[in-house]
Short mmCIF file of N, CA and C in Angstrom, two decimals:
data_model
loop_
_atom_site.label_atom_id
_atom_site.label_comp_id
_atom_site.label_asym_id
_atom_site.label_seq_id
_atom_site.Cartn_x
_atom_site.Cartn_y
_atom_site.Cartn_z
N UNK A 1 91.79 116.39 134.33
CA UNK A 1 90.47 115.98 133.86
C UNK A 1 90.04 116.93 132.75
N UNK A 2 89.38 116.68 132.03
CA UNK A 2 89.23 117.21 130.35
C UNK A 2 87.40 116.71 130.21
N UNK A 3 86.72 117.54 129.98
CA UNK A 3 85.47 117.63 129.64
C UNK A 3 84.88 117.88 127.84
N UNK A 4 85.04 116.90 126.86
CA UNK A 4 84.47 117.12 125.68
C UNK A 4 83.06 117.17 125.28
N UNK A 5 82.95 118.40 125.36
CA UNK A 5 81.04 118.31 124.65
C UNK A 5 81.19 118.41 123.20
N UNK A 6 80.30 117.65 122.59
CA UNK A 6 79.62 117.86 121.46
C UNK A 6 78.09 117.85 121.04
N UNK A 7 77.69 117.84 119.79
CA UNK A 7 76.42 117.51 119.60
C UNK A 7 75.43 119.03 119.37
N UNK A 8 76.41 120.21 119.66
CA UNK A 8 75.62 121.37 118.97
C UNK A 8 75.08 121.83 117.54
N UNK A 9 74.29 122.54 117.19
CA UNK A 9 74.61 122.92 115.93
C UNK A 9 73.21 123.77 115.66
N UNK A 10 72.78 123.88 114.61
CA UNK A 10 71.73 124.55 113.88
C UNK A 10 70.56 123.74 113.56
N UNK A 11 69.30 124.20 114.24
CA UNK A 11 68.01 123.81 114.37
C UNK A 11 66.73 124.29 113.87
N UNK A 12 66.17 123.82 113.30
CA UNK A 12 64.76 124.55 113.04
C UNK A 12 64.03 124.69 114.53
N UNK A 13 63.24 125.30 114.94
CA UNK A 13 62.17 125.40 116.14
C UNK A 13 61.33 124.41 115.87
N UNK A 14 61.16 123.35 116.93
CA UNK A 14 60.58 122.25 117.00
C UNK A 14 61.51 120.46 116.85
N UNK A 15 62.51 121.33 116.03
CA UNK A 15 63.61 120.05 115.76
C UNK A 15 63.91 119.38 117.09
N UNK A 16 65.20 118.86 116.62
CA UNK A 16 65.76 117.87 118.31
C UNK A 16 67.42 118.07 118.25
N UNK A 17 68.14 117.69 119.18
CA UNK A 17 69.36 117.63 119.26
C UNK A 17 69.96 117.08 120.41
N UNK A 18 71.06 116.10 120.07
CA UNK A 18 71.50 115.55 121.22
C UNK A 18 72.91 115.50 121.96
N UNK A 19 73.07 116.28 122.83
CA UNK A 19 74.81 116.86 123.27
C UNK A 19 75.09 115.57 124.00
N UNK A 20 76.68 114.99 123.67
CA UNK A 20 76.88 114.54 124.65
C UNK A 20 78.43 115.12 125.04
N UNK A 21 79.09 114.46 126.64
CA UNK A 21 80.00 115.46 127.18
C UNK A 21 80.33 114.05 127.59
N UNK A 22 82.11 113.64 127.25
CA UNK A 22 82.94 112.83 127.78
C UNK A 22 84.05 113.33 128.95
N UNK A 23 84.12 112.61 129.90
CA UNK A 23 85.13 113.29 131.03
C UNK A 23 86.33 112.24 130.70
N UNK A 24 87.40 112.42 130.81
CA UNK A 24 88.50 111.81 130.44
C UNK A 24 89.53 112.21 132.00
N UNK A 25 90.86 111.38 132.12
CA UNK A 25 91.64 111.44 133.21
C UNK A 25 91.54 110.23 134.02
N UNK A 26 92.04 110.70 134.89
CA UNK A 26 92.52 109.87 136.34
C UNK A 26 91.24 109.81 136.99
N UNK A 27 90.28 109.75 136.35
CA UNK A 27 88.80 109.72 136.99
C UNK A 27 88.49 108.52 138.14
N UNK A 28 88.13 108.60 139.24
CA UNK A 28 87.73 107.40 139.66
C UNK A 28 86.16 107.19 139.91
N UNK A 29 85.69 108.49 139.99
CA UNK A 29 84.25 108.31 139.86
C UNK A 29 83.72 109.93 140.01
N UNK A 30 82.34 110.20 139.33
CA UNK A 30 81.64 111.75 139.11
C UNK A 30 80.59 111.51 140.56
N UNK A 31 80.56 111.85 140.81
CA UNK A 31 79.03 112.66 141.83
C UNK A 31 77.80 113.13 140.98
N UNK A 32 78.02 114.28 140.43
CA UNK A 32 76.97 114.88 139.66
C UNK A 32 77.70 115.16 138.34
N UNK A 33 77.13 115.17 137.33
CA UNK A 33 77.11 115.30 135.73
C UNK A 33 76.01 115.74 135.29
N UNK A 34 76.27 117.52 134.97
CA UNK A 34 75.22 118.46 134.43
C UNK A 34 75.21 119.04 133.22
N UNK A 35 74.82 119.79 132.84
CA UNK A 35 74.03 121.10 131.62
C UNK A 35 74.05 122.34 132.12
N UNK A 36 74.46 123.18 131.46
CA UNK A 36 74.28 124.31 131.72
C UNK A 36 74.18 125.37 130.79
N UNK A 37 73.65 126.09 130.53
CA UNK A 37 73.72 127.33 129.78
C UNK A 37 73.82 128.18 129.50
N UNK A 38 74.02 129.32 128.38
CA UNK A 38 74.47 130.68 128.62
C UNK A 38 74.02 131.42 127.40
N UNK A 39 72.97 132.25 127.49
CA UNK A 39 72.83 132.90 126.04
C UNK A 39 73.22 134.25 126.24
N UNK A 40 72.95 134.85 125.02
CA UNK A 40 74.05 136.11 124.62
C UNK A 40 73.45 137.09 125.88
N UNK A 41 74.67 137.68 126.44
CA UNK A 41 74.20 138.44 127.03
C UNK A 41 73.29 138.22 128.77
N UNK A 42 73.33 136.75 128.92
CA UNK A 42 72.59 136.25 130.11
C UNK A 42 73.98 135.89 130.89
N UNK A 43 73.24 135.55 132.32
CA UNK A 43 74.52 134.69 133.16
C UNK A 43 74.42 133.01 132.56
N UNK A 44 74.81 132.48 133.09
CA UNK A 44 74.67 130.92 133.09
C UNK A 44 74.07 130.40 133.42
N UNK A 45 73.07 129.68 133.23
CA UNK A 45 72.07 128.83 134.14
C UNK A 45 72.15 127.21 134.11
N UNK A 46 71.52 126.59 135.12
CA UNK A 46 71.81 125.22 135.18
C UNK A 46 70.68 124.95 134.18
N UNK A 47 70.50 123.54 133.27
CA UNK A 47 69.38 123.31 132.39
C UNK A 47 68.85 121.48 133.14
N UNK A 48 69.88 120.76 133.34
CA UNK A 48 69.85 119.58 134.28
C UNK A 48 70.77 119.08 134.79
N UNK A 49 70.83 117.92 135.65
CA UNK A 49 71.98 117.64 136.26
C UNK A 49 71.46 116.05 136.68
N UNK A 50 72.45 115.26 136.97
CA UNK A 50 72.31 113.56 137.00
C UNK A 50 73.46 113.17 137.93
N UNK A 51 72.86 112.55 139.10
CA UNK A 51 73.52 112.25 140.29
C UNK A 51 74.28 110.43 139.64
N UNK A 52 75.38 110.46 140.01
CA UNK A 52 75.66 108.69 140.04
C UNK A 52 74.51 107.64 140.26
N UNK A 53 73.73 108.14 141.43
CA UNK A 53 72.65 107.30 140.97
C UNK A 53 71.66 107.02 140.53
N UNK A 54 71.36 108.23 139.57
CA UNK A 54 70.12 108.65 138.95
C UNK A 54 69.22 109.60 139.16
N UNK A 55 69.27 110.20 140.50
CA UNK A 55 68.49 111.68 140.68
C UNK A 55 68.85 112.31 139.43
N UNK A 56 67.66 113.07 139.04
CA UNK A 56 67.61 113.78 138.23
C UNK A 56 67.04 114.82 138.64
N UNK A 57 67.50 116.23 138.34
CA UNK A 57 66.55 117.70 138.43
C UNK A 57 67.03 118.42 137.41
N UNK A 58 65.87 119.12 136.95
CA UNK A 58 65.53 119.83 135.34
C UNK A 58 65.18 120.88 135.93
N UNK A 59 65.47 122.59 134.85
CA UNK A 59 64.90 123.36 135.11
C UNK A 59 63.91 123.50 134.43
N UNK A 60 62.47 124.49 135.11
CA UNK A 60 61.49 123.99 134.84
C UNK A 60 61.22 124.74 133.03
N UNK A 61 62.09 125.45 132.81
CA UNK A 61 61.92 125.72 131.48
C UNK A 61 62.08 124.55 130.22
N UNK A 62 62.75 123.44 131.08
CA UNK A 62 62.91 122.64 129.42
C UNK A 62 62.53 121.24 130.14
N UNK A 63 61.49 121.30 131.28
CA UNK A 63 60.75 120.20 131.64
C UNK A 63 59.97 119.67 130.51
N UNK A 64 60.23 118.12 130.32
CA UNK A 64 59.06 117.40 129.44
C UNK A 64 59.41 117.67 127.69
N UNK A 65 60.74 118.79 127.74
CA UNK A 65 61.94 118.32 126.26
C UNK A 65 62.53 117.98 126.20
N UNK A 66 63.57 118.17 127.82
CA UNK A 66 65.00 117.40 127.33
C UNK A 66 64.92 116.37 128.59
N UNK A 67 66.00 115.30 127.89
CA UNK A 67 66.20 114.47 128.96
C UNK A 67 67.58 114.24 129.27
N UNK A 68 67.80 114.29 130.35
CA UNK A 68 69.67 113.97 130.72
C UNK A 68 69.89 112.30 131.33
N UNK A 69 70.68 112.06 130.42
CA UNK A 69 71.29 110.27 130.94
C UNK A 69 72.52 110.59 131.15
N UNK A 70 73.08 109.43 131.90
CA UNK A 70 74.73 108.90 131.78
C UNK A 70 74.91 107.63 131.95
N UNK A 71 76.35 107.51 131.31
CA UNK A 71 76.73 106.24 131.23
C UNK A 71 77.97 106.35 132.48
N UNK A 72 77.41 106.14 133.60
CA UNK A 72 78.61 105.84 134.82
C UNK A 72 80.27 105.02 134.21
N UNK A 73 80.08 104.42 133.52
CA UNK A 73 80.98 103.36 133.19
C UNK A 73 82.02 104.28 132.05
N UNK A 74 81.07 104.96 131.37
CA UNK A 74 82.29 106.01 130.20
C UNK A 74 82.26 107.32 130.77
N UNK A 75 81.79 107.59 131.79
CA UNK A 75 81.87 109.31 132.43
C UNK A 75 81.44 109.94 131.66
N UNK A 76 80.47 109.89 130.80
CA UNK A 76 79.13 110.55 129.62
C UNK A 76 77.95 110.97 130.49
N UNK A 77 77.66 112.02 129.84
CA UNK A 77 76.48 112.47 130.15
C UNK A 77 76.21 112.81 129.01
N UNK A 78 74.75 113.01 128.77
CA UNK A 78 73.85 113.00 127.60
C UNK A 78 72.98 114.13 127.40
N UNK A 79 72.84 114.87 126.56
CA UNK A 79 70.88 115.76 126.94
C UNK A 79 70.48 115.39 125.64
N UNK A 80 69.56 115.10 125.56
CA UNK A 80 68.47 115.08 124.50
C UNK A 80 67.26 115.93 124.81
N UNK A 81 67.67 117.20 123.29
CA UNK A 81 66.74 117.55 123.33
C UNK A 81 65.69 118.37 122.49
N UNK A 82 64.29 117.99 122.51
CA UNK A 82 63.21 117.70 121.81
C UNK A 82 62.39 118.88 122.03
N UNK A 83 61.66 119.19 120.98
CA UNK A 83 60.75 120.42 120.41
C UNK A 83 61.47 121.47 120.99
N UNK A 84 62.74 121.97 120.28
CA UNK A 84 63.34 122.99 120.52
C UNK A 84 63.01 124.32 119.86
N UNK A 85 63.19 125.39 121.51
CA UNK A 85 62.55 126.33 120.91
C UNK A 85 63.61 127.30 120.89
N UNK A 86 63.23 128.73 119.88
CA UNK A 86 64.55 129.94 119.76
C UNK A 86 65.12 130.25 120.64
N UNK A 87 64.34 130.50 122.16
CA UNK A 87 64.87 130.71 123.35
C UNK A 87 66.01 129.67 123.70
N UNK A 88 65.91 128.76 123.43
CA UNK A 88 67.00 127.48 124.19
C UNK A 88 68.26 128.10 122.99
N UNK A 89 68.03 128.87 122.48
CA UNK A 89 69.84 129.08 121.96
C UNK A 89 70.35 129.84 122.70
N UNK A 90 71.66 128.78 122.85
CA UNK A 90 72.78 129.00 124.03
C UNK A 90 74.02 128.56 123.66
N UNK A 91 74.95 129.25 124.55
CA UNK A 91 76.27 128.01 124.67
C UNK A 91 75.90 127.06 125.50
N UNK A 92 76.03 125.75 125.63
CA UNK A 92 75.57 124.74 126.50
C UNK A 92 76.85 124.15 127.22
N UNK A 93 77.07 124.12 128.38
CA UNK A 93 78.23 123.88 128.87
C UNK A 93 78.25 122.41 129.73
N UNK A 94 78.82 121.08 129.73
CA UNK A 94 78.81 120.16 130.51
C UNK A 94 79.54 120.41 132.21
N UNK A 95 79.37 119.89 132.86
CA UNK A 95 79.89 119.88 134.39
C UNK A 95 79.96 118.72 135.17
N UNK A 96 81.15 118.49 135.62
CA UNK A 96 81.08 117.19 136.35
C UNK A 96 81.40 118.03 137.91
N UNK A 97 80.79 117.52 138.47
CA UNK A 97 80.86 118.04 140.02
C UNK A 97 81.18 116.53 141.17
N UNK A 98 82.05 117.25 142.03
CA UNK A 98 82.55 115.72 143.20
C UNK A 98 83.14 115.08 142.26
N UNK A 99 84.06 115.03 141.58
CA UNK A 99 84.93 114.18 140.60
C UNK A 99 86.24 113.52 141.59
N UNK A 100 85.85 112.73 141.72
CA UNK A 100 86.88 112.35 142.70
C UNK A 100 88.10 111.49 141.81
N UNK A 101 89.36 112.04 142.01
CA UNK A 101 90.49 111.36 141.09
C UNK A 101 91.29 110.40 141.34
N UNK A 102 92.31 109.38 141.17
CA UNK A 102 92.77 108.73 141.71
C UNK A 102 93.80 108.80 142.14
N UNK A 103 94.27 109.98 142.61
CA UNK A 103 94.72 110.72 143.19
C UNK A 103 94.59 110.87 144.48
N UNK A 104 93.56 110.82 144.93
CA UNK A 104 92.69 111.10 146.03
C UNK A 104 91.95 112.43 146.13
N UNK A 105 93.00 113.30 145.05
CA UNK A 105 92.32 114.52 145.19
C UNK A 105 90.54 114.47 144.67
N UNK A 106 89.60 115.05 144.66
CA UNK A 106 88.45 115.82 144.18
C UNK A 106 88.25 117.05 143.52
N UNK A 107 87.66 117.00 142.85
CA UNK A 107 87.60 118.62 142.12
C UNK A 107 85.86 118.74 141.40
N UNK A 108 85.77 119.78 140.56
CA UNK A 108 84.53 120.73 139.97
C UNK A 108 85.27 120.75 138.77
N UNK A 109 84.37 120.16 137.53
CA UNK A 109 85.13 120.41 136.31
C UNK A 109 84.18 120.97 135.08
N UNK A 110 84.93 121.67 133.79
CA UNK A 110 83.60 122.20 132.69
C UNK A 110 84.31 122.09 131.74
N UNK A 111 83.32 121.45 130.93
CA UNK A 111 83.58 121.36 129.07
C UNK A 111 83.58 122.92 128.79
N UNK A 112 84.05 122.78 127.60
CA UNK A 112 84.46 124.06 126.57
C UNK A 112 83.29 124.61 126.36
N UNK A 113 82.08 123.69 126.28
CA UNK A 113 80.50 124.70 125.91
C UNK A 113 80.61 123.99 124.06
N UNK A 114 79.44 123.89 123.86
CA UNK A 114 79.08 123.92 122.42
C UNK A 114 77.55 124.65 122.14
N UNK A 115 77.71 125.25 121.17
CA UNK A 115 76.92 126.23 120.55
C UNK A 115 75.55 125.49 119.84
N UNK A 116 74.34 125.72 120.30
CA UNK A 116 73.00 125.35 120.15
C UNK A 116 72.35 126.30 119.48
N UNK A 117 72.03 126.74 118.31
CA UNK A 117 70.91 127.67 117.99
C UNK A 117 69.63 127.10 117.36
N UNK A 118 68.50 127.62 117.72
CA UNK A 118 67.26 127.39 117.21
C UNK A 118 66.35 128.40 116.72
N UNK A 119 66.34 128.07 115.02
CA UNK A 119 66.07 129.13 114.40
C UNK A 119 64.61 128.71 114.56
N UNK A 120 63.48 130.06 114.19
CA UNK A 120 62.38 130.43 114.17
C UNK A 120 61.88 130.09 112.82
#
């Protein structure tokens, strides 16, 4: 299983930007499909996460900017996100969690991360 994020790049403060993260493989179905982050020098933190059937939970720092979708059918997950501020520059990392393969096996999987900055 192979996790592609894209959609990073260079922002004014207040701009928008929208990552998305493709899961590829022997997929037979995700559980959870998240966000996560990491700025210089911090640990990692979760930013949102999107259950197969739509639960959604946000941390409360980027409540009411970003929003996380997926497309069950292409193993995408989405963040959009709006009035970005300097703090939200990060590496942003995708996660598929409960990935169950057709295999039978299951696993925990992570994109490469793509790079978000938001200049002041």
């Amino acid at each position: 299983v192979q996790l592609q994020a894209s959609g990073g790049g260079l922002v004014q403060a207040g701009g928008s930007l929208r990552l998305s993260c493709v899961a590829s493989g022997s997929i037979s179905s995700i559980n959870v499909m998240g966000w996560y982050r990491q700025a210089p020098g911090k640990q990692r933190k979760t930013v949102a996460a999107i259950s197969r059937g739509g639960t959604i939970d946000y941390a409360d720092s980027i409540k009411g900017r970003f929003t996380i979708s997926r497309d069950n059918a292409k193993n995408t997950v989405f963040l959009q996100m709006d009035s970005l501020k300097p703090e939200d520059t990060a590496v942003y990392y995708c996660n598929a969690g409960g990935v169950w393969l057709r295999t039978g096996d299951s696993g925990n999987y992570w994109g490469q991360g793509t790079l978000v900055t938001v200049s002041s």
